[in-house]
Each structure stands twice: as structure tokens, then as C-alpha cells.
Short mmCIF file of C-alpha atoms in Angstrom, two decimals:
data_model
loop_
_atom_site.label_atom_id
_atom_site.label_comp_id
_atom_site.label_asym_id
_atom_site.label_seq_id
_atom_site.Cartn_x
_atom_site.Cartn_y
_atom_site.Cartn_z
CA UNK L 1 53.41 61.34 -89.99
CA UNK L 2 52.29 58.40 -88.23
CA UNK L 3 53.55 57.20 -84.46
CA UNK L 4 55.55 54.34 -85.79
CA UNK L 5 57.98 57.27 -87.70
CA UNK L 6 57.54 59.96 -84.95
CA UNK L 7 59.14 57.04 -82.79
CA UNK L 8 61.94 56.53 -85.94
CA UNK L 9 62.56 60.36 -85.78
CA UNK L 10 64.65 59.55 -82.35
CA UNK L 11 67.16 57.75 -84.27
CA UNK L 12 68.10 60.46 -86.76
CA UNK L 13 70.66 62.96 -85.74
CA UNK L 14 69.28 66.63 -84.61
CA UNK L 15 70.63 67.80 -88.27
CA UNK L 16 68.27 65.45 -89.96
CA UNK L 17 65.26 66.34 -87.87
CA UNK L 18 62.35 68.72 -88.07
CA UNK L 19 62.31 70.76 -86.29
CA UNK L 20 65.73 69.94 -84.74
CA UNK L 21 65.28 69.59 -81.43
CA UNK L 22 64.72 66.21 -79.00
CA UNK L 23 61.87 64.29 -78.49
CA UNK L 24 59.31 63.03 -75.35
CA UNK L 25 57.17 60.72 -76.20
CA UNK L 26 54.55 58.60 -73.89
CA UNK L 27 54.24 55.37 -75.35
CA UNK L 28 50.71 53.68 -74.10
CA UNK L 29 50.19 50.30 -74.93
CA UNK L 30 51.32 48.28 -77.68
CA UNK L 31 50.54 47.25 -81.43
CA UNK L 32 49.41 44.15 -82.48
CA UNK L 33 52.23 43.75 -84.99
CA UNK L 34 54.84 44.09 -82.36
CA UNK L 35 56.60 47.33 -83.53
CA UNK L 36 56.29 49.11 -81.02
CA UNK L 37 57.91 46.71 -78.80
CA UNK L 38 60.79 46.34 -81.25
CA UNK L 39 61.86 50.01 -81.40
CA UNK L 40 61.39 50.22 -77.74
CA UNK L 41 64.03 47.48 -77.59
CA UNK L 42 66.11 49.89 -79.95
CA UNK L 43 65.84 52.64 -77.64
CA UNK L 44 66.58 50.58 -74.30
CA UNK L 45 69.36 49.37 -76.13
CA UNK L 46 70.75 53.16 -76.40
CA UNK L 47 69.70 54.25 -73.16
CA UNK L 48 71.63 51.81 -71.35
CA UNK L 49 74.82 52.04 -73.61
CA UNK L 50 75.21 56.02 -73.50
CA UNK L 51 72.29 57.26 -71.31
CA UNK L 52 69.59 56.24 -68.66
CA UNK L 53 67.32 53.03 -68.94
CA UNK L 54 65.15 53.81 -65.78
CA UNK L 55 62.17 51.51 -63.40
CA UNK L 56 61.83 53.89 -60.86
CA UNK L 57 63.98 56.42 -59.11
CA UNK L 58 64.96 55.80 -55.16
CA UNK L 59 64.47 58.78 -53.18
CA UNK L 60 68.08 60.19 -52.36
CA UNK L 61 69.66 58.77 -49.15
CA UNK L 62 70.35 61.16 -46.35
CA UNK L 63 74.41 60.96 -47.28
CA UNK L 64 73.50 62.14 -50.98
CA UNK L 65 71.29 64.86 -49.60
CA UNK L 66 73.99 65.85 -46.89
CA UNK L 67 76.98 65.63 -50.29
CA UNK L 68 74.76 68.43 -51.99
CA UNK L 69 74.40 70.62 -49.09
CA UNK L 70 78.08 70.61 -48.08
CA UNK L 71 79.28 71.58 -51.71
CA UNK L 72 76.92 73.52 -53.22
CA UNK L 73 75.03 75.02 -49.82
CA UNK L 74 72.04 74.57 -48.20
CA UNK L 75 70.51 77.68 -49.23
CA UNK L 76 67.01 77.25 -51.56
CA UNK L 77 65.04 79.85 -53.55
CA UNK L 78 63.10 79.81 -56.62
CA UNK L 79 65.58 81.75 -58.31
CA UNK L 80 67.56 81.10 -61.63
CA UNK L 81 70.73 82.45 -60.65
CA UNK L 82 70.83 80.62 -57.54
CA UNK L 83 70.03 77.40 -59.14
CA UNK L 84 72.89 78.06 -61.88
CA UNK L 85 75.57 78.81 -59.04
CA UNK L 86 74.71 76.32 -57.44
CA UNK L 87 74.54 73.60 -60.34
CA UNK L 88 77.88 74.90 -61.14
CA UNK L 89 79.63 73.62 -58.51
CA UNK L 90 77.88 70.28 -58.35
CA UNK L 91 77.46 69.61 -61.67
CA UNK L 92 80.75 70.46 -62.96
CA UNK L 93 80.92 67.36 -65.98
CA UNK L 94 77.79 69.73 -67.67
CA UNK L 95 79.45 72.45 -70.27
CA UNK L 96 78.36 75.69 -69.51
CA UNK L 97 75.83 76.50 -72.39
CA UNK L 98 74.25 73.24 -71.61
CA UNK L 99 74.09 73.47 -67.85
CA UNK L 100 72.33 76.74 -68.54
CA UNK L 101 69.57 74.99 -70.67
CA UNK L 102 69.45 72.40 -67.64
CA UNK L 103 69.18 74.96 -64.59
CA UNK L 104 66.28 76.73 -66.55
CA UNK L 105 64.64 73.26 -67.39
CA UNK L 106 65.12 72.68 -63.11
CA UNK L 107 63.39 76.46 -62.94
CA UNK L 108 60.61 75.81 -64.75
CA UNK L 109 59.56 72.58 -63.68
CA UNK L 110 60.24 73.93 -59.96
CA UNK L 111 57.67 76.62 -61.34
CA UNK L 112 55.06 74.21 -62.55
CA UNK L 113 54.51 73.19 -59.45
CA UNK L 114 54.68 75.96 -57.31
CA UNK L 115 51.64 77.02 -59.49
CA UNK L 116 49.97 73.71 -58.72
CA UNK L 117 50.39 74.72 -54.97
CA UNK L 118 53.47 73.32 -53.82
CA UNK L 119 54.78 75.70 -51.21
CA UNK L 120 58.68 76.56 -50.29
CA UNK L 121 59.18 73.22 -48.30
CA UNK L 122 57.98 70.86 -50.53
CA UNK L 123 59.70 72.48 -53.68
CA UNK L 124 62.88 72.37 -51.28
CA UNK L 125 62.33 69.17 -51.20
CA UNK L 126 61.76 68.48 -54.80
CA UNK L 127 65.14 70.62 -55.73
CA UNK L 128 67.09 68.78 -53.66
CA UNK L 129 65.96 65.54 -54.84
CA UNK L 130 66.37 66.45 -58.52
CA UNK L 131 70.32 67.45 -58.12
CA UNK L 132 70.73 64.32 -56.33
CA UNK L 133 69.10 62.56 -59.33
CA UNK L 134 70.67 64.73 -61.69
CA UNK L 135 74.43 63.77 -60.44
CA UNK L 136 73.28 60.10 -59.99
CA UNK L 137 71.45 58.21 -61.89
CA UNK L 138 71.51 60.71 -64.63
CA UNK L 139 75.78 61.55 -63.92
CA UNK L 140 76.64 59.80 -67.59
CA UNK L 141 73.46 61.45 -69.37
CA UNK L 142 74.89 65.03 -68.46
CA UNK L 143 77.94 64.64 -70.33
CA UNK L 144 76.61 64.29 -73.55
CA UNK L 145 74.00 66.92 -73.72
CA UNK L 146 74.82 69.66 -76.38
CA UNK L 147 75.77 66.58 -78.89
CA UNK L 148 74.20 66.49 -82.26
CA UNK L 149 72.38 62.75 -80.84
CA UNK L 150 70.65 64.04 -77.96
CA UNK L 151 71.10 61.47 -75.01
CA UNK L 152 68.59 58.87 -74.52
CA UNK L 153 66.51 58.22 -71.34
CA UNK L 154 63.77 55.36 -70.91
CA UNK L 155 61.54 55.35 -68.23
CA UNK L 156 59.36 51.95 -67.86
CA UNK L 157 55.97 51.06 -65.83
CA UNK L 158 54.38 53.80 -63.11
CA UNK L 159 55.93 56.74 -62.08
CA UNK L 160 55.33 59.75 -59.27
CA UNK L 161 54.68 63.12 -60.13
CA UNK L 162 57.98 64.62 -59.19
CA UNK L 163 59.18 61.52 -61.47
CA UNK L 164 57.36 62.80 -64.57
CA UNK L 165 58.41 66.25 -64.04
CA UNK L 166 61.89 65.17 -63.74
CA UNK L 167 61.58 63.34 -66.99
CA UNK L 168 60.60 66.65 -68.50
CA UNK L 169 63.07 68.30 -67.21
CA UNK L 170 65.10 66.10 -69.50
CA UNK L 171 63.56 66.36 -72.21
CA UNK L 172 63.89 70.47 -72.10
CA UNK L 173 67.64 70.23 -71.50
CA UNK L 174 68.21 68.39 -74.23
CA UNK L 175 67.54 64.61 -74.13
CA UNK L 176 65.57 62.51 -75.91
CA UNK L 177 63.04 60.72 -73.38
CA UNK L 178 60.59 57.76 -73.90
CA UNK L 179 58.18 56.70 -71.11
CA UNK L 180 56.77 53.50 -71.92
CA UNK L 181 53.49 51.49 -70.02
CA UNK L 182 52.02 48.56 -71.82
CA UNK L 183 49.85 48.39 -69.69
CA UNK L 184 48.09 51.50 -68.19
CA UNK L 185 48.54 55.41 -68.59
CA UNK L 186 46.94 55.94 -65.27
CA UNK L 187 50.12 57.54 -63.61
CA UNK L 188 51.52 59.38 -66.11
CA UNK L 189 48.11 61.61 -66.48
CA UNK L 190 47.99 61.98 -62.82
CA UNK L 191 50.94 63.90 -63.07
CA UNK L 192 50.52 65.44 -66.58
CA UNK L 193 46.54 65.55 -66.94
CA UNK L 194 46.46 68.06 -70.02
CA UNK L 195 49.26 66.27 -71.58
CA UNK L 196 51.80 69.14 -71.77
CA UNK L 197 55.07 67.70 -71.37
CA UNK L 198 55.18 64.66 -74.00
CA UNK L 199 53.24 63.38 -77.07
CA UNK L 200 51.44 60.44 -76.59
CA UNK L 201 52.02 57.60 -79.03
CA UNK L 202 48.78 54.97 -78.49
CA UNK L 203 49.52 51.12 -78.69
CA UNK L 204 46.33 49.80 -78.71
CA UNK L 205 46.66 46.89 -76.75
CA UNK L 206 46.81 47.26 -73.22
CA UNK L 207 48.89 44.34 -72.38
CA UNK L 208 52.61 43.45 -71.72
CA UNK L 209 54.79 42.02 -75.12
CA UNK L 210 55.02 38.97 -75.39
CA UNK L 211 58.18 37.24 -74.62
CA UNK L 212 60.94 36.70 -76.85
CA UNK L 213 61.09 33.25 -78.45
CA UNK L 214 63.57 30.60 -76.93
CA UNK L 215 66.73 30.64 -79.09
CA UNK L 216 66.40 27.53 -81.18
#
């Protein structure tokens, strides 16, 4: 199969796919012949009518941090059933079977980098700032997890580490994620260096699309 219909395979229902399941694919670069580009269009156009079309996510502001903490506690652990009691009562727009999927997604990213050496503080930190993200800009995503067209999130230009671990997180509950750079992978493999979380789908040129043509 070659990238340009691994990319096409996001459009098809999870019925028509195989396996059936969603899709994370790093997109590095761009083709000469401007496909690329074009489907990326198609997907941004999804994203931002029912999902996530994403440059960056703000750190959560103290009142968002505070919100969490008064309704679903301040207590942290790395421990599933605490995450899942405690996604219940903040994420309460997430069915159940799919809010399980999501609180293990959380668990094992939280996990991952606990065995990179994060320690109890920092993956705190990182918790926190996912459920904040998770209820904010991701709020509309959540609802339509479990449907047979997984969500769509885009994520374009350089992200953080705690960025690209969110986006797998997404990807493992159920959403269909694309991280696009024209221009540089650089970021991305900082926080992924063996390439685990995404397939990488190579452009070729390093450079941003042109832009579109002035109507006529």
C-alpha cells in the first residue's frame, strides 16, 4: 500500500478498514505533486467541523487546574481505577465503554513516561494538564468516540513531548490523528525517537505548500 492510500484509509468508515481500528500518522514533508497537501486540506477540513484542528496547546490556566481539583479531587496516583473515577466525574459527555478505552490510553501514556524517568510530581503535573486538555480543547472530540468514523484530530508545526504523548493518547482511545510538519521532523522524534506511537508518511520536500492560487 503506498502513503498516498494509507492517508485515504482515514476517510473510510472503521467497517471498511483493515484492520478496523483508527489511524496516527506523522506526515513529514511534502510531495512534489501536491497530494499530500490536498488530503491534508481534507482532513483539516474534518477536524475542524467534528473534531480538533490543533497549532499548539496552551498550558491550562490556574482556574482550569483549580475546576479539576474541586470536582474530581486533588488526589493523584498512577492507578487505573483512580484515573477512571475520577474521569467519570469530569468527563461525564464520554460513554462509559469509551471513557474506559480513554482512562487506560491516560494510564499508559502516564506509564511511558514514568519509565523514561518522570517522577510523581512531574507526572502530577502531566495528568492534570491532560484532563484539562481533554475537557477543553478536545470537549467536542470526546463525544464522538465509539462512532463507526473515528473523530479526527490535526496537529500542525512543532510540538512538546507531553504534546505528542497526548496526541497518542488519542489515537489509542479511538481517534484518528494526523501530525503534519512540512518542514522538519525534529520535534516529533525528540519525543518519539523509536517511532512507536505513529507511522511516518515521508513528503520528500522539506518545504511549506505553496499557496493557493488567487481566485480568478
Amino acid at each position: 500500500m503506498t502513503d498516498i492510500q494509507l492517508l485515504e484509509a482515514c476517510f473510510l468508515p472503521l467497517d471498511r478498514r483493515t484492520p478496523s481500528r483508527s489511524l496516527f500518522f506523522r506526515i513529514i514533508g511534502r510531495d512534489a505533486e501536491g497530494r499530500i497537501p490536498a488530503l491534508v486540506d481534507r482532513f483539516r477540513a474534518l477536524a475542524e467541523a467534528n473534531g480538533a484542528s490543533l497549532e499548539g496547546l496552551p498550558n491550562p490556566r490556574e482556574e482550569e487546574i483549580n475546576r479539576f481539583y474541586q470536582e474530581a479531587g486533588g488526589k493523584f496516583a498512577l492507578d487505573l481505577p483512580l484515573i477512571a473515577r475520577q474521569a467519570t466525574l469530569w468527563l461525564g459527555q464520554v460513554r462509559a465503554a469509551e471513557r474506559s478505552r480513554l482512562c487506560k490510553a491516560v494510564y499508559d501514556a502516564l506509564s511511558l513516561l514514568r519509565e523514561r524517568g518522570a517522577n510523581e510530581h512531574i507526572l502530577k503535573n502531566v495528568y492534570t494538564k491532560f484532563m484539562c486538555w481533554l475537557r477543553g480543547p478536545l470537549g467536542r472530540v470526546l463525544s464522538k468516540l465509539g462512532n463507526g468514523e473515528p473523530p479526527k484530530v490535526l496537529f500542525l508545526g512543532d510540538l512538546s513531548k507531553h504534546e505528542a504523548f497526548f496526541l497518542c493518547l488519542l489515537h489509542q482511545a479511538g481517534c484518528d490523528v494526523w501530525y503534519v510538519n512540512y518542514l522538519s521532523s525534529g520535534s516529533y522524534d525528540k519525543a518519539d525517537p523509536e517511532g512507536r506511537f505513529s507511522t511516518k508518511v515521508s513528503g520528500g520536500l522539506l518545504s511549506a505548500p505553496p499557496p493557493p492560487a488567487p481566485p480568478p
